[in-house]
Short mmCIF file of C-alpha atoms in Angstrom, two decimals:
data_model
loop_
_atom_site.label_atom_id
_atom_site.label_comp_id
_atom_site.label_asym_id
_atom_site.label_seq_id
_atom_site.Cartn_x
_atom_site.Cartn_y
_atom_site.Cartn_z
CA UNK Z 1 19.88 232.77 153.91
CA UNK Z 2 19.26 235.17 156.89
CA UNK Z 3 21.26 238.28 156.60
CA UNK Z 4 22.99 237.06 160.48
CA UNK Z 5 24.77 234.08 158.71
CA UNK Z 6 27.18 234.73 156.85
CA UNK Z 7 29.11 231.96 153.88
CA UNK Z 8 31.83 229.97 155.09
CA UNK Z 9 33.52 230.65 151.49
CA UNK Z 10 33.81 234.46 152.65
CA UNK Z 11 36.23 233.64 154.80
CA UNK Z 12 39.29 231.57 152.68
CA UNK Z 13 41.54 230.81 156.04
CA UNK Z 14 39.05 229.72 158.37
CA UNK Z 15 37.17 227.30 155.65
CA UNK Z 16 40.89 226.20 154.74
CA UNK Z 17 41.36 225.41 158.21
CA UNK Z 18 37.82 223.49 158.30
CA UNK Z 19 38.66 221.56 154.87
CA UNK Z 20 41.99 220.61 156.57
CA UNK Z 21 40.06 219.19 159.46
CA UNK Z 22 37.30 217.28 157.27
CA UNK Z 23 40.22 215.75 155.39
CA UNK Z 24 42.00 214.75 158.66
CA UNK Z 25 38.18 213.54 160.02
CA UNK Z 26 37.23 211.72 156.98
CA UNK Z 27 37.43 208.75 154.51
CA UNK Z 28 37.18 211.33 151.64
CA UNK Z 29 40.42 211.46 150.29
CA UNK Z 30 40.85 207.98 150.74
CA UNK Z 31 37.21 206.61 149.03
CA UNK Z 32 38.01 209.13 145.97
CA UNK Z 33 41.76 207.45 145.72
CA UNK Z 34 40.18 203.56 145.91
CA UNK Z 35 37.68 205.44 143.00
CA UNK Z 36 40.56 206.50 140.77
CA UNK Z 37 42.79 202.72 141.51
CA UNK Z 38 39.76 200.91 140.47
CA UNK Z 39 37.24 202.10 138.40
CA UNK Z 40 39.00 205.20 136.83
CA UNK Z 41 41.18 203.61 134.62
CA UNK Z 42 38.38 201.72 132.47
CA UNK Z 43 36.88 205.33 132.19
CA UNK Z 44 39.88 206.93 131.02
CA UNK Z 45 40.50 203.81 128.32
CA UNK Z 46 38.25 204.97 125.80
CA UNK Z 47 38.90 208.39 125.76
CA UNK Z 48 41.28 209.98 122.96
CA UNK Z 49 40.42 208.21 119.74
CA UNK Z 50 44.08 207.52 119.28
CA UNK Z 51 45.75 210.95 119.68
CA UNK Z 52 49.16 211.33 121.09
CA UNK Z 53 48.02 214.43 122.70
CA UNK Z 54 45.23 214.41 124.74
CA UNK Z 55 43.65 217.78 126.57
CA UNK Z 56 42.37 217.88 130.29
CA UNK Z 57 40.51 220.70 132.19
CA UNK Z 58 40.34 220.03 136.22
CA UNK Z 59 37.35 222.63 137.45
CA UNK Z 60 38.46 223.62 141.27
CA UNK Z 61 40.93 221.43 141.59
CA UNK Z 62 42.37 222.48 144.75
CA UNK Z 63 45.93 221.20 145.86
CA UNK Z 64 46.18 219.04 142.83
CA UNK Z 65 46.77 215.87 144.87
CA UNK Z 66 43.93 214.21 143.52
CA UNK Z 67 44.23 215.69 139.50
CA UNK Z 68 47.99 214.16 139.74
CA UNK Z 69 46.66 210.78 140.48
CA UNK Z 70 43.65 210.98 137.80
CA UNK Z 71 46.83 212.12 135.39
CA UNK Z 72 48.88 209.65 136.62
CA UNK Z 73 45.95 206.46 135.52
CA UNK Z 74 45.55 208.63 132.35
CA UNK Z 75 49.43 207.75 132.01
CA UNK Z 76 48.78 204.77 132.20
CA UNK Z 77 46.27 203.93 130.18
CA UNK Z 78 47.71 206.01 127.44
CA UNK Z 79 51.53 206.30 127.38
CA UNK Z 80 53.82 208.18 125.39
CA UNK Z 81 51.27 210.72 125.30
CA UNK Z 82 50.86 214.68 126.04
CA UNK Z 83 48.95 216.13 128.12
CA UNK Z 84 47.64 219.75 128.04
CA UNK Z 85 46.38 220.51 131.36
CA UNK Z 86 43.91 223.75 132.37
CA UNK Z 87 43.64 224.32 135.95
CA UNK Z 88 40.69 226.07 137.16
CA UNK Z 89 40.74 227.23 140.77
CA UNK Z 90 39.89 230.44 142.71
CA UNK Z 91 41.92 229.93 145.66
CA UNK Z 92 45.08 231.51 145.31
CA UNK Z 93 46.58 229.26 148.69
CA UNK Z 94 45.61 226.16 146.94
CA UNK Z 95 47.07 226.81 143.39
CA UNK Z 96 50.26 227.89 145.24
CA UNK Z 97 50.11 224.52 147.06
CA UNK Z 98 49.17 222.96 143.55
CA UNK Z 99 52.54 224.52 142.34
CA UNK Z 100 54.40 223.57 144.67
CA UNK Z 101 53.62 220.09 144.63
CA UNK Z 102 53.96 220.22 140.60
CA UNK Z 103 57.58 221.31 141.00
CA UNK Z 104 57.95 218.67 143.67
CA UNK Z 105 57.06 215.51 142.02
CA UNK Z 106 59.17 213.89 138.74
CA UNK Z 107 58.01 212.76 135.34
CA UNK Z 108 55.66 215.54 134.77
CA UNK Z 109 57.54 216.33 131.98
CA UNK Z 110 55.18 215.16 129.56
CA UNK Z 111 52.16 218.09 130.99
CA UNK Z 112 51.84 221.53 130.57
CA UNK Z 113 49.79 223.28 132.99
CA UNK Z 114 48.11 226.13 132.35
CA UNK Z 115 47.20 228.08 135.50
CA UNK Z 116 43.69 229.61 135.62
CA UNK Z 117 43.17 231.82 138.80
CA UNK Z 118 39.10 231.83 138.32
CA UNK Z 119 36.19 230.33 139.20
CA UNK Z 120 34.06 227.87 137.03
CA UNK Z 121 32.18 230.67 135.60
CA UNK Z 122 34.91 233.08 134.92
CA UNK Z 123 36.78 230.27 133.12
CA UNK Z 124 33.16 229.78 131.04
CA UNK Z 125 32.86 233.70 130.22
CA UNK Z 126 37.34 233.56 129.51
CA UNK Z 127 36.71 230.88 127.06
CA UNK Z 128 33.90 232.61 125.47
CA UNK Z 129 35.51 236.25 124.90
CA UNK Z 130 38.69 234.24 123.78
CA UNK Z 131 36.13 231.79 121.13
CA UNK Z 132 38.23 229.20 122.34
CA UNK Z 133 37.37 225.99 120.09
CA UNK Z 134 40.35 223.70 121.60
CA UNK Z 135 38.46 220.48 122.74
CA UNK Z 136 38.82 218.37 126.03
CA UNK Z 137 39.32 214.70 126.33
CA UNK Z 138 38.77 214.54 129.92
CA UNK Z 139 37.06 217.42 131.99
CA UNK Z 140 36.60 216.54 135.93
CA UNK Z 141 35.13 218.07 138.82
CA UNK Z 142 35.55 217.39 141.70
CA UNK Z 143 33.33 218.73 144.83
CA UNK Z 144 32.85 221.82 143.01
CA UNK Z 145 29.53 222.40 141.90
CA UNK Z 146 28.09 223.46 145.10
CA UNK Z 147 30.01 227.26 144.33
CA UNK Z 148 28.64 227.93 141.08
CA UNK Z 149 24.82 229.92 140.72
CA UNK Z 150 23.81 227.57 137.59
CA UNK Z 151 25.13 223.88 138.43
CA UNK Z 152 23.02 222.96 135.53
CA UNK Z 153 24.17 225.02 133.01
CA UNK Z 154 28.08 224.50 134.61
CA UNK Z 155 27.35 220.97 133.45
CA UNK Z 156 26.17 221.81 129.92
CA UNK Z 157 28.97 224.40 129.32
CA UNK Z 158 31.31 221.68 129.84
CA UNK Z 159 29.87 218.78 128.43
CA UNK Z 160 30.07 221.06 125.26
CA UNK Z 161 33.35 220.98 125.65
CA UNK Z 162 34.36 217.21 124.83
CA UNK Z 163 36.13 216.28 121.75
CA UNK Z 164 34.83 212.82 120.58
CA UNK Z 165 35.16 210.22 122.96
CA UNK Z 166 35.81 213.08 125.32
CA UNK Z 167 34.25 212.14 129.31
CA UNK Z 168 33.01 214.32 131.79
CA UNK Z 169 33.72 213.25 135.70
CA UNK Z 170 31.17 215.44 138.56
CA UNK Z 171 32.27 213.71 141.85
CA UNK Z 172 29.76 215.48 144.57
CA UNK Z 173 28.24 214.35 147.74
CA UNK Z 174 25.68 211.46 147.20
CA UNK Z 175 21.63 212.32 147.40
CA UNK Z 176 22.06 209.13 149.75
CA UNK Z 177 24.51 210.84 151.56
CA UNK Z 178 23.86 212.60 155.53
CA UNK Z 179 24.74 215.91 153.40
CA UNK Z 180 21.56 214.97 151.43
CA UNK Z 181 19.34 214.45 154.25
CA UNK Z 182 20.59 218.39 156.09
CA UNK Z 183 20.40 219.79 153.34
CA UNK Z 184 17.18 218.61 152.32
CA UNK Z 185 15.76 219.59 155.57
CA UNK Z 186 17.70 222.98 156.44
CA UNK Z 187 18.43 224.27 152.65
CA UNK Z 188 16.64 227.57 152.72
CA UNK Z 189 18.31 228.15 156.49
CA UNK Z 190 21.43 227.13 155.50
CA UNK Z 191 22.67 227.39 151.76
CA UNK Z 192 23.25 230.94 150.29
CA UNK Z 193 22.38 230.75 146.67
CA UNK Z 194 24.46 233.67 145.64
CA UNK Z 195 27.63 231.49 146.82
CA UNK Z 196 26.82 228.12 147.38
CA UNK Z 197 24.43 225.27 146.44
CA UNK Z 198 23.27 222.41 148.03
CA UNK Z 199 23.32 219.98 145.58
CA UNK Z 200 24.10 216.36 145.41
CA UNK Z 201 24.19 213.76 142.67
CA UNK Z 202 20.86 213.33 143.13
CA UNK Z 203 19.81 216.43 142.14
CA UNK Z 204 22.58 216.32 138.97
CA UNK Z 205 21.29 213.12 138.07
CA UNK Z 206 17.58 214.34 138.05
CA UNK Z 207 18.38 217.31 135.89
CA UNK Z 208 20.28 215.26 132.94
CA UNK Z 209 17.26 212.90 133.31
CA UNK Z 210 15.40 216.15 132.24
CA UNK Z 211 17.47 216.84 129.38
CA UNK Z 212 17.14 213.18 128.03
CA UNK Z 213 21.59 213.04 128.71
CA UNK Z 214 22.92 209.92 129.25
CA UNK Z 215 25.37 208.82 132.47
CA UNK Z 216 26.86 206.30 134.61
CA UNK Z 217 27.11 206.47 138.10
CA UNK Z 218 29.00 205.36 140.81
CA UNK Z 219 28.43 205.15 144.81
CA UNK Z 220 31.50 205.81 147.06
CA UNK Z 221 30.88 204.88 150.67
CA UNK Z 222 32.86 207.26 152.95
CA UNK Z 223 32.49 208.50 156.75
CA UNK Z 224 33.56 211.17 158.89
CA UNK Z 225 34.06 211.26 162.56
CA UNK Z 226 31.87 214.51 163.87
CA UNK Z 227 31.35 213.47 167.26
CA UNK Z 228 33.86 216.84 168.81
CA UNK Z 229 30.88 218.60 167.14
CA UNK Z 230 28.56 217.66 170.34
CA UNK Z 231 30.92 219.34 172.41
CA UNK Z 232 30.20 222.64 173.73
CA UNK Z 233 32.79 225.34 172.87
CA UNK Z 234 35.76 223.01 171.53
CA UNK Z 235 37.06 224.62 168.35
CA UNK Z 236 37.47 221.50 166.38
CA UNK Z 237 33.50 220.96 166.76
CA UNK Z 238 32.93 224.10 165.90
CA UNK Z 239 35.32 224.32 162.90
CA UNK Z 240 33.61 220.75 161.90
CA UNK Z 241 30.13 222.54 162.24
CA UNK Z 242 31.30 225.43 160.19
CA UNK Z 243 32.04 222.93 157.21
CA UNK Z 244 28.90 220.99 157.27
CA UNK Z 245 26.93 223.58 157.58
CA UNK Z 246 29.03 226.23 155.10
CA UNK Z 247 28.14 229.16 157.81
CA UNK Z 248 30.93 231.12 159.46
CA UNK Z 249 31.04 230.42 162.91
CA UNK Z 250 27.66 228.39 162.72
CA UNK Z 251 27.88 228.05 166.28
CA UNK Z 252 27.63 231.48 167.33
CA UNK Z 253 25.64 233.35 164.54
CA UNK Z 254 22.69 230.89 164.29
CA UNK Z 255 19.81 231.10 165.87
CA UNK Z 256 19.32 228.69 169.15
CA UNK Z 257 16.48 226.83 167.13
CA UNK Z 258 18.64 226.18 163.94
CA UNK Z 259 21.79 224.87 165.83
CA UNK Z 260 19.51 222.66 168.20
CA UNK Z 261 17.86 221.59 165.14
CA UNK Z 262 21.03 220.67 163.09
CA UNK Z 263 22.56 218.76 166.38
CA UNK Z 264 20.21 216.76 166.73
CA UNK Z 265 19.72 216.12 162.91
CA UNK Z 266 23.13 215.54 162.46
CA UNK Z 267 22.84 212.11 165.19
CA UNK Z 268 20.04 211.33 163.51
CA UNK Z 269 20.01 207.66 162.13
CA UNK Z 270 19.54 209.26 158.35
CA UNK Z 271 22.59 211.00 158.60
CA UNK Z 272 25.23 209.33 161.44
CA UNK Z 273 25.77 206.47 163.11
CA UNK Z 274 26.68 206.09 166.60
CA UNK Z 275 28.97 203.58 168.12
CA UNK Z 276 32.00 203.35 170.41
CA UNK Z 277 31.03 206.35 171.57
CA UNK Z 278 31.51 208.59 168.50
CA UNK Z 279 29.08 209.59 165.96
CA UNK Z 280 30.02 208.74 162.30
CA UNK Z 281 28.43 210.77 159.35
CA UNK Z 282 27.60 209.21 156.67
CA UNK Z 283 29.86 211.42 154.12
CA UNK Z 284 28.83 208.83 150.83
CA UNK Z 285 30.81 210.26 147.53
CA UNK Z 286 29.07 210.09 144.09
CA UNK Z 287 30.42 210.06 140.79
CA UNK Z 288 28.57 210.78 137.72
CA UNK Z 289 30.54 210.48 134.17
CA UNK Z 290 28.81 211.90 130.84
CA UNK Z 291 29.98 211.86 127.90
CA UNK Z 292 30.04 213.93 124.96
CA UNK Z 293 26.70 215.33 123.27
CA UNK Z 294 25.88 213.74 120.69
#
């Protein structure tokens, strides 16, 4: 990445305050919900092998919103049960909002959360020094490989992991997706390795391919309304900018070429489409489930 751009992730307010804005701008939240009503709950059936108490690790899971709902079909699908619950998640804003929302919400009586302030890797070295041998039944992550150095070996640490039966959800952007297409054609401009990885399922699915590891996937369709980013100087756009292209202040650090470049891109009929006078990006979720080695 050139030494002039700097992460997004540096900066934990201002990418806050683009996430916010995606969310607000996009089916995200809404395709990963329909994901979790309709298809989740046949995932999470098999899982368990009969146990009354049942172990989940969520990897960057944010404001919890979405773990409480994947808990909640776990429920479900297997009441009267415990639940042992590791949060993993860097942000110290969003595992105070997870909190809060935890000591919002009744009947979570039957969960203990365990509250990991770390990243994916410092969980994995944690675990190690600690030779950990407690076993997960369910292990998600969601929209978080992109900040790890090794998504790759993320994936195999993990997948270690599962007890029998045990599943392993990756939700990511889809190789299909208009992220696919930028970051296939502005990678080396755009994503710093050190902090962040373009990756989509379609790069996931072609390294378990590799390794001979068996998966199902799923396609989530989901949009995102990025036409304020066409718009000179209007701090929505650039905020929007900012997130799809995981620079700080994209709009004023990059280079004339590169921002003309991604513009113009970004309309492009592989990534958005345009009608009604807005352009729509093509923000397609995947979801890839593994379970455990065998």
């Amino acid at each position: 990445m050139a030494s002039s751009l700097k992460c997004l992730v540096d900066d934990d307010s201002r990418y806050q305050k683009s996430f916010q804005l995606f969310l607000e701008r996009s089916s995200e939240h809404q395709c990963m919900r329909d994901f979790i009503h309709n298809m989740l709950p046949d995932i999470l059936a098999s899982i368990g092998n009969g146990k009354s108490h049942l172990n989940v690790i969520g990897v960057g899971s944010g404001a919890g919103e979405i773990d409480l709902e994947m808990l909640a079909k776990l429920r479900l699908k297997h009441p009267g049960v415990t639940v042992d619950n590791e949060v993993v998640e860097p942000s110290s804003t969003q595992l105070h909002n997870y909190k809060v929302l935890v000591s919002q919400k009744p009947g979570l009586d039957y969960i203990k959360f365990t509250w990991n302030k770390m990243t994916a890797t410092e969980f994995q070295e944690h675990w190690r020094v600690k030779k950990m041998t407690k076993k997960a039944d369910f292990i998600h992550m969601i929209q978080m490989l992109y900040y790890v150095k090794d998504p790759g070996a993320t994936i195999s640490f993990f997948q270690s992991l599962l007890d029998k039966n045990g599943k392993l959800l990756i939700l990511l952007v889809s190789g299909e997706s208009g992220w696919g297409r930028l970051w296939r054609t502005y990678r080396n401009q755009l994503c710093n390795t050190e902090i962040s990885q373009c990756v989509t399922t379609g790069d996931i699915k072609s390294f378990l391919d590799s390794k001979g590891v068996s998966y199902q996937s799923y396609e989530l369709p989901s949009e995102m309304d990025i036409t304020e980013c066409f718009t000179e100087g209007v701090e929505k756009g650039e905020l929007l900018l900012d997130f799809l292209t995981e620079v700080l202040d994209f709009s004023k650090t990059a280079s004339p070429e590169l921002k003309a470049g991604v513009l113009e891109l970004l309309r492009h009929p592989d990534c958005s489409v345009e009608s009604n006078g807005k352009v729509i990006f093509n923000n397609n979720l995947g979801v890839i489930v593994i379970d455990q080695l065998t």
